[in-house]
Amino acid sequence: MKKTVYIVLAIFAFLLVALIATPFIFKDKIIERVDREIAQSVNAQVHYDFRNISLSVFKRFPDISMTLRDFGITGNPPFQNDTLVHVDQFQVDFNLWSVLFADTPSLTGIHLDGGSIYVKVLEDGRANYDITYPSQVEETSESNFEIGVDLIEVNNLTFIYDDRELDYFMALGNVQLAGKGNFTADVYQLPLKMEALIADITYEGTNYLRNKDFKGNTTVDVDMGNMKFAFSDGDFSLNDFLFDLYGFVAMPASDIEFDLNFEGKDNSFRSILSLVPGIYSESFAGLKTSGTMDFNGFFRGIYNDSSFPAFDINLNVVDGMFQYPDLPRPVSDVQLAMQVVNTTDNLDFTKVNIPTFSLNFGSNPISGNLLLENLVTYDIDGRLVGKLNLEELTSIFPIDGMALRGMLDVNATAKGRYDSINNMIPAINAKMLLSNGYIKSSEYPAPIENLNVSANIINSSGKMADFLMDLSNFGFELEDEAISGNLKVADFDLLKWDGAVKGTIDLGKMMAIFPMENTIMEGKISADLNTKGSYKDVELERFDRLDTRGEMSVEQFYFTSYDLPQGIRINEAKADFTPSRINLTKFDSRVGESPLTATGFLSNYMNFFLKENETLKGQLALQSNRFNVNQWMTESESTEENSLTVIELPTNIDFTMSVDAAEVIYDNLNLKQVKGNMTLKEGVLSFREASMAALGGQLVMNGSYDPRDLTAPKFDFNFNVIDLSIAEAFDKLNTVKVLAPVAEHLTGKFSTKLDFSGLLGQDMMPILSSLDGKGVVRVLEAAFQNSPLIQGVTSLTRLNDTNTLQFRNLNLPIEIEDGMLSLKPVDLRLWDYQANVQGSTGFDGSINYLVNMQVPVGRFGAQANNLLATISGTEATTSTLIPVAITLGGTYGSPKVGLAGGNSIESLLTNALRSRVSSERENLQARATEQFKATEDSIKSELKTRAEALQDSAKREAEKKVSETKDRAVEEAKNVLKGVLGNRVRPAAKPDTVKRDTTNSGNN
């Protein structure tokens, strides 16, 4: 018996050891198989570290489980900076036998624990989740996985869906999901559980859900053959609102068919109240509630480009009441009946009917009703009546640190149809009166008081011409300052107005009472304005019929915010208004760190403020002692090394500006005595006779900066440069460093008249490969010394006196095309020798020049004299000119200096001395020039191809940077998720960039 027990135990031990050892014995084979399948299936960067991979047969025996930690997928361009998936822990289960011995490994389970998914769809429809290879690839690249998943588990996942093609955005946090089913079958049941925080759902700029807890538990009947998904009875909830959802969704073709029914499961007023923003908070649990609720409806029909499903949504509340703990008064007697219905396939025929709406704010009743027949003719029948004692609000709602007083009385009715063709609007009789208003914040010692508003909207006939809105009184007082105004608008078609505003408002006091996050605003604004006119006169530009007069002043104004960290301070500003223009008589300010004063006027301002697509025109004279442009061209002040960014210009402004600045800081340039004229029109900034002292000389420029395409901002200038320092130009201007590297070893001054154009990068620096230009560079006197070019020529030719070059009265004709600077053949003297120089410098730093020199034989020293003695019958003397063709290649810092044709200096002298005829010498240089031009044409062609590629790359990079504006909304959503979730989940998902130093990375 004992022997049998020992044998059984030994067999069991052997099997246990085998089970433990199997994953490690076959680990390399399994990992190799997974890598191969990833490479064949996934067109993206898959990041994982094999050291973070563990294998086990015990988690889901008899399947083998592979667990990856810190696993991620990053897209290929244009999604190379977007992490599609990052998972803290990812487990997949395989059928062990299929992995080791079958041709098709079988996937049986997926488990995701902690991480984030970011789905992004661009405006053109490209999506970062499209990471599989297209079907037309060769059969050998197709995946061999067999999917037999019977369990999917997800825990603590953040999910963001950012569809810019549909203008749809959804952010979910703390996603928990569990589902089981036979996924390989065509028809199966899928029990499904899900929990998530709905942080944001926004469609076409309208937010539909925010900060709502969702839970769902249902069974989905899946019919993959017909792409039909049916929902049986289930439990769903948003916050405390419980509802049921049943029916089906089918996608047999391009259309989507819906047949869904829904209804509330908890018929209490408390459940619907949990969806009201601001009420569902930490104090909601202690909220006293009563009353009943009924919610039901359906969503049924076909959805496609031309059809929308019919729907019927009903909500009824009876005898609702809620009261905050520790507050004496409730909101009571809430009665609501609402139906939103559309029995057609056209959304325009949606009907909204609210026959009953009433409630009591403490002792203040409010009631109303609304019937909107459709969204075409807008037939409406509505009423809202109520009185509200503002003081009671603080005893109903927890309004910390705020005291309110005053009576608000509203009585409004509207009935009829809006018909712009027949000049009809609903008959309206609306009155609103706020009397003796009082607002006192604990953050400021003085209250806003005597807050009064009296407004009436009357149109008894329903005709547009009889419309009248009369804001007969508006005003309030804050300490010793008051503001008051009135406004009448008559005739809904002509929109005749007559209004006035007078008084002073202290912005600092208002901000103390009504603070704005990340914003500081101070100063006083005073106004005494009267205005009278009609919108019809504005449309017809009959400005003589408009009468707007008065003045406005600003004192000690200061504004800074998250989006404007530089800050703007206006010490004093005054403007007076006339019907035709606003005259700016004084403007003393500091924008960021730069003082700025201005005078001038604005015209067409009524059109600009009242009509769309109008242009604000004006003339301004700007003065500054010191203006730092860099401060307004950086994204943030917090980074140590701020990079400049493209300045976007408004297209609806037509300004002519004269500028007079003692000093301007731009990039690393310090510009003095900056004067000139600028015109901003249609989004293009033009410069006319803009002069400045810079780089030891004077510069005058005319031209334009055009950023209308933010991905490819353009510039086109004409420069007149007078006596600029060559050394300073090399030190400060990157373009000079690249296209004229010889300036590094030149001392002296230069002048030029140069046409110069190209594209700017997102750092506002020229894209070198895009540069074009033409002009003549004039050098009065310069010294060229200690250059590697001189050293190369000296080493090659061993000529005397070649350590230093002196230039005088040079005129160098240059052309720039696609970032290549070409020097046309120019005659000059190098040392004491007559020479002709031509060639080019590329945007990549490459040089290619030919120097044809005429050098007396005697200058070559003893080697020339020895050759003269050996050549019998020669007529040459020490003064005979020898043609020397020198090629300069490589880069300026590492030049390649050689003789044309590959000659040595000895063979060059021998051949030249034997060529006694001048024409033969000229032929030698002509052949050298011909060979050089052939080489240069090849180099130019290659550089042009590279320039086009670099410009395309720069544009793609710019498009990516421009899209980062929208990406900020995604980052804000991620931050909101982190803030809202708080301690409810484990640490937030990894940043949206996966580390690249992982051991294994599928570079597909």
Coordinates of N, CA and C in Angstrom, one line a residue, residues 841-967:
T841 N 27.1 77.0 -52.1 CA 27.1 76.4 -50.7 C 25.7 75.9 -50.5
G842 N 25.5 74.7 -50.0 CA 24.2 74.1 -49.8 C 23.7 74.3 -48.4
F843 N 22.3 74.1 -48.2 CA 21.7 74.3 -46.9 C 22.2 73.2 -45.9
D844 N 22.8 72.2 -46.4 CA 23.4 71.1 -45.6 C 24.8 71.4 -45.2
G845 N 25.3 72.6 -45.5 CA 26.7 72.9 -45.1 C 27.8 72.5 -46.1
S846 N 27.4 71.9 -47.2 CA 28.3 71.4 -48.2 C 28.8 72.6 -49.1
I847 N 30.0 72.6 -49.6 CA 30.5 73.6 -50.4 C 31.1 73.0 -51.7
N848 N 31.0 73.7 -52.8 CA 31.5 73.2 -54.1 C 31.9 74.4 -54.9
Y849 N 33.2 74.7 -54.9 CA 33.7 76.0 -55.6 C 34.9 75.6 -56.5
L850 N 35.0 76.5 -57.5 CA 36.1 76.4 -58.4 C 36.9 77.7 -58.4
V851 N 38.2 77.7 -58.2 CA 39.0 78.9 -58.2 C 40.0 78.7 -59.4
N852 N 39.8 79.6 -60.4 CA 40.8 79.6 -61.5 C 41.7 80.8 -61.3
M853 N 43.0 80.5 -61.1 CA 44.0 81.5 -60.8 C 45.1 81.6 -61.9
Q854 N 45.7 82.7 -62.0 CA 46.8 82.9 -62.9 C 48.0 83.3 -62.0
V855 N 48.9 82.3 -61.9 CA 50.0 82.5 -60.9 C 51.3 82.5 -61.6
P856 N 52.1 83.6 -61.4 CA 53.5 83.6 -62.1 C 54.3 82.4 -61.6
V857 N 55.1 81.9 -62.6 CA 55.9 80.7 -62.3 C 56.8 80.9 -61.0
G858 N 57.3 82.1 -60.9 CA 58.3 82.3 -59.8 C 57.6 82.2 -58.5
R859 N 56.3 82.3 -58.4 CA 55.7 82.2 -57.1 C 55.7 80.8 -56.6
F860 N 56.0 79.8 -57.4 CA 56.0 78.5 -57.0 C 57.3 78.1 -56.4
G861 N 58.3 79.0 -56.4 CA 59.6 78.7 -55.7 C 60.5 77.8 -56.4
A862 N 61.3 77.1 -55.7 CA 62.4 76.3 -56.3 C 61.9 75.2 -57.2
Q863 N 60.8 74.6 -56.9 CA 60.3 73.6 -57.8 C 60.0 74.1 -59.2
A864 N 59.5 75.3 -59.3 CA 59.3 75.9 -60.7 C 60.6 76.2 -61.4
N865 N 61.6 76.7 -60.6 CA 62.9 77.0 -61.3 C 63.5 75.8 -61.8
N866 N 63.5 74.7 -61.0 CA 64.1 73.4 -61.4 C 63.4 72.9 -62.7
L867 N 62.1 73.1 -62.8 CA 61.4 72.6 -64.0 C 61.7 73.4 -65.2
L868 N 61.9 74.7 -65.0 CA 62.3 75.6 -66.1 C 63.6 75.2 -66.7
A869 N 64.5 74.8 -65.8 CA 65.9 74.4 -66.2 C 65.9 73.1 -67.0
T870 N 64.9 72.3 -66.7 CA 64.9 70.9 -67.4 C 64.1 70.9 -68.7
I871 N 63.3 72.0 -68.9 CA 62.5 72.0 -70.2 C 63.3 72.8 -71.2
S872 N 63.8 72.1 -72.2 CA 64.7 72.8 -73.2 C 63.8 73.5 -74.2
G873 N 64.3 74.6 -74.6 CA 63.7 75.4 -75.7 C 62.5 76.2 -75.2
T874 N 62.2 76.2 -73.9 CA 61.0 76.9 -73.4 C 61.3 78.4 -73.4
E875 N 60.2 79.2 -73.7 CA 60.3 80.6 -73.7 C 59.8 81.2 -72.4
A876 N 59.4 80.3 -71.5 CA 58.9 80.7 -70.2 C 59.9 81.3 -69.3
T877 N 59.5 82.3 -68.5 CA 60.3 83.0 -67.6 C 59.6 82.9 -66.2
T878 N 60.3 83.4 -65.2 CA 59.6 83.4 -63.9 C 58.4 84.2 -63.8
S879 N 58.1 85.1 -64.8 CA 56.9 85.9 -64.8 C 55.8 85.3 -65.6
T880 N 56.1 84.1 -66.3 CA 55.1 83.5 -67.1 C 53.9 83.0 -66.2
L881 N 52.6 83.3 -66.6 CA 51.4 83.0 -65.8 C 51.1 81.5 -66.0
I882 N 50.9 80.8 -64.9 CA 50.5 79.4 -64.9 C 49.0 79.3 -64.5
P883 N 48.1 78.7 -65.3 CA 46.7 78.5 -64.9 C 46.6 77.4 -63.8
V884 N 46.0 77.8 -62.7 CA 45.8 76.9 -61.6 C 44.3 76.8 -61.3
A885 N 43.7 75.6 -61.4 CA 42.3 75.4 -61.2 C 42.2 74.6 -59.9
I886 N 41.7 75.2 -58.8 CA 41.5 74.6 -57.5 C 40.1 74.3 -57.2
T887 N 39.8 73.1 -56.8 CA 38.4 72.8 -56.4 C 38.3 72.7 -54.9
L888 N 37.2 73.3 -54.4 CA 36.9 73.3 -52.9 C 35.7 72.5 -52.7
G889 N 35.7 71.4 -52.0 CA 34.6 70.6 -51.7 C 34.4 70.2 -50.2
G890 N 33.6 69.3 -49.9 CA 33.4 68.9 -48.5 C 32.5 69.9 -47.8
T891 N 32.9 70.3 -46.6 CA 32.3 71.4 -45.8 C 33.3 72.4 -45.5
Y892 N 32.9 73.6 -45.1 CA 33.8 74.6 -44.8 C 34.7 74.3 -43.6
G893 N 34.1 73.6 -42.6 CA 34.9 73.2 -41.5 C 35.9 72.1 -41.8
S894 N 35.5 71.3 -42.8 CA 36.4 70.2 -43.1 C 36.5 70.1 -44.7
P895 N 37.2 71.1 -45.3 CA 37.2 71.2 -46.7 C 38.1 70.1 -47.4
K896 N 37.7 69.8 -48.6 CA 38.5 68.9 -49.5 C 39.1 69.8 -50.6
V897 N 40.4 70.1 -50.6 CA 41.0 71.0 -51.5 C 41.8 70.2 -52.5
G898 N 41.6 70.4 -53.8 CA 42.3 69.6 -54.8 C 42.5 70.4 -56.0
L899 N 43.3 69.9 -56.9 CA 43.5 70.5 -58.3 C 42.5 69.8 -59.2
A900 N 41.9 70.7 -60.1 CA 41.0 70.1 -61.1 C 41.7 69.1 -61.9
G901 N 40.9 68.0 -62.2 CA 41.5 66.9 -63.0 C 42.3 65.9 -62.2
G902 N 42.5 66.2 -60.9 CA 43.3 65.3 -60.1 C 44.8 65.4 -60.3
N903 N 45.3 66.5 -60.9 CA 46.7 66.7 -61.1 C 47.5 66.9 -59.8
S904 N 48.7 66.6 -59.9 CA 49.6 67.1 -58.8 C 50.2 68.4 -59.2
I905 N 50.7 69.2 -58.2 CA 51.3 70.5 -58.6 C 52.4 70.4 -59.5
E906 N 53.2 69.3 -59.4 CA 54.3 69.1 -60.3 C 53.9 68.9 -61.8
S907 N 52.9 68.0 -62.0 CA 52.4 67.7 -63.3 C 51.7 68.9 -63.9
L908 N 51.0 69.7 -63.0 CA 50.4 71.0 -63.4 C 51.4 71.9 -64.0
L909 N 52.5 72.1 -63.2 CA 53.6 73.0 -63.7 C 54.2 72.6 -65.0
T910 N 54.5 71.3 -65.1 CA 55.1 70.7 -66.2 C 54.3 70.9 -67.5
N911 N 53.0 70.5 -67.4 CA 52.1 70.7 -68.5 C 51.9 72.1 -68.9
A912 N 51.8 73.0 -67.9 CA 51.6 74.4 -68.2 C 52.8 75.1 -68.8
L913 N 54.0 74.7 -68.4 CA 55.2 75.3 -69.0 C 55.4 74.9 -70.4
R914 N 55.0 73.6 -70.7 CA 55.1 73.2 -72.1 C 54.1 73.8 -73.0
S915 N 53.0 74.3 -72.4 CA 52.0 74.9 -73.2 C 52.4 76.4 -73.3
R916 N 53.1 76.7 -74.4 CA 53.6 78.1 -74.5 C 52.6 79.1 -75.1
V917 N 51.6 78.5 -75.6 CA 50.6 79.4 -76.3 C 49.5 79.8 -75.2
S918 N 49.1 81.1 -75.3 CA 48.1 81.5 -74.3 C 46.8 80.8 -74.4
S919 N 46.4 80.5 -75.7 CA 45.1 79.8 -75.9 C 45.1 78.4 -75.3
E920 N 46.3 77.8 -75.3 CA 46.3 76.4 -74.7 C 46.1 76.5 -73.2
R921 N 46.7 77.6 -72.6 CA 46.5 77.8 -71.1 C 45.0 78.0 -70.9
E922 N 44.4 78.8 -71.7 CA 42.9 79.0 -71.5 C 42.1 77.8 -71.7
N923 N 42.5 76.9 -72.6 CA 41.8 75.6 -72.8 C 41.9 74.8 -71.5
L924 N 43.1 74.8 -70.9 CA 43.2 74.0 -69.6 C 42.2 74.5 -68.6
Q925 N 42.0 75.8 -68.5 CA 41.0 76.3 -67.5 C 39.6 76.1 -68.0
A926 N 39.3 76.1 -69.3 CA 38.0 75.9 -69.8 C 37.6 74.4 -69.5
R927 N 38.5 73.5 -69.7 CA 38.2 72.1 -69.4 C 37.9 71.9 -67.9
A928 N 38.7 72.6 -67.1 CA 38.4 72.5 -65.7 C 37.1 73.0 -65.3
T929 N 36.7 74.2 -65.9 CA 35.4 74.8 -65.6 C 34.2 73.9 -66.1
E930 N 34.4 73.3 -67.3 CA 33.4 72.4 -67.8 C 33.2 71.2 -66.9
Q931 N 34.2 70.6 -66.5 CA 34.1 69.4 -65.5 C 33.5 69.9 -64.2
F932 N 33.8 71.1 -63.8 CA 33.2 71.6 -62.5 C 31.7 71.7 -62.6
K933 N 31.3 72.3 -63.7 CA 29.8 72.6 -63.9 C 29.0 71.3 -64.0
A934 N 29.6 70.3 -64.6 CA 28.9 69.0 -64.7 C 28.7 68.4 -63.2
T935 N 29.8 68.5 -62.5 CA 29.7 68.1 -61.1 C 28.7 68.9 -60.3
E936 N 28.7 70.2 -60.5 CA 27.8 71.1 -59.8 C 26.4 70.9 -60.1
D937 N 26.1 70.6 -61.4 CA 24.7 70.3 -61.8 C 24.2 69.1 -61.1
S938 N 25.0 68.1 -60.9 CA 24.6 66.9 -60.2 C 24.3 67.2 -58.8
I939 N 25.2 68.0 -58.2 CA 25.0 68.3 -56.7 C 23.7 69.1 -56.5
K940 N 23.5 70.1 -57.4 CA 22.3 70.9 -57.3 C 21.0 70.0 -57.5
S941 N 21.0 69.1 -58.4 CA 19.9 68.2 -58.6 C 19.6 67.4 -57.3
E942 N 20.7 66.9 -56.7 CA 20.5 66.1 -55.5 C 20.0 66.9 -54.3
L943 N 20.6 68.2 -54.2 CA 20.1 69.0 -53.1 C 18.7 69.5 -53.3
K944 N 18.2 69.7 -54.6 CA 16.9 70.1 -54.8 C 15.9 69.0 -54.4
T945 N 16.3 67.7 -54.7 CA 15.4 66.6 -54.2 C 15.3 66.6 -52.7
R946 N 16.5 66.7 -52.1 CA 16.5 66.7 -50.6 C 15.7 67.9 -50.0
A947 N 15.8 69.1 -50.7 CA 15.1 70.3 -50.2 C 13.6 70.0 -50.3
E948 N 13.1 69.4 -51.3 CA 11.7 69.1 -51.4 C 11.2 68.2 -50.3
A949 N 12.1 67.1 -50.1 CA 11.7 66.2 -49.0 C 11.7 66.9 -47.7
L950 N 12.7 67.7 -47.4 CA 12.8 68.4 -46.1 C 11.6 69.4 -45.9
Q951 N 11.2 70.0 -47.0 CA 10.0 70.9 -46.9 C 8.7 70.2 -46.6
D952 N 8.6 69.0 -47.2 CA 7.4 68.1 -46.9 C 7.5 67.7 -45.5
S953 N 8.7 67.3 -45.0 CA 8.8 66.9 -43.6 C 8.5 68.0 -42.7
A954 N 8.9 69.2 -43.0 CA 8.7 70.4 -42.1 C 7.2 70.7 -42.1
K955 N 6.5 70.5 -43.2 CA 5.0 70.8 -43.3 C 4.3 69.8 -42.4
R956 N 4.7 68.5 -42.5 CA 4.1 67.5 -41.7 C 4.3 67.8 -40.2
E957 N 5.5 68.2 -39.8 CA 5.8 68.5 -38.5 C 4.9 69.7 -38.0
A958 N 4.7 70.7 -38.9 CA 3.9 71.9 -38.6 C 2.5 71.5 -38.4
E959 N 2.0 70.6 -39.3 CA 0.6 70.2 -39.2 C 0.4 69.5 -37.8
K960 N 1.4 68.7 -37.4 CA 1.3 68.0 -36.1 C 1.2 69.1 -35.0
K961 N 2.1 70.1 -35.1 CA 2.1 71.1 -34.0 C 0.8 71.9 -34.0
V962 N 0.3 72.2 -35.2 CA -1.0 73.0 -35.2 C -2.1 72.1 -34.6
S963 N -2.1 70.8 -34.8 CA -3.1 69.9 -34.2 C -3.0 69.8 -32.7
E964 N -1.8 70.2 -32.2 CA -1.6 70.1 -30.7 C -2.6 71.0 -30.0
T965 N -3.1 72.0 -30.7 CA -4.1 72.9 -30.0 C -5.3 72.0 -29.6
K966 N -5.7 71.1 -30.5 CA -6.8 70.2 -30.2 C -6.4 69.2 -29.2
D967 N -5.1 68.8 -29.3 CA -4.6 67.7 -28.4 C -4.6 68.2 -27.0

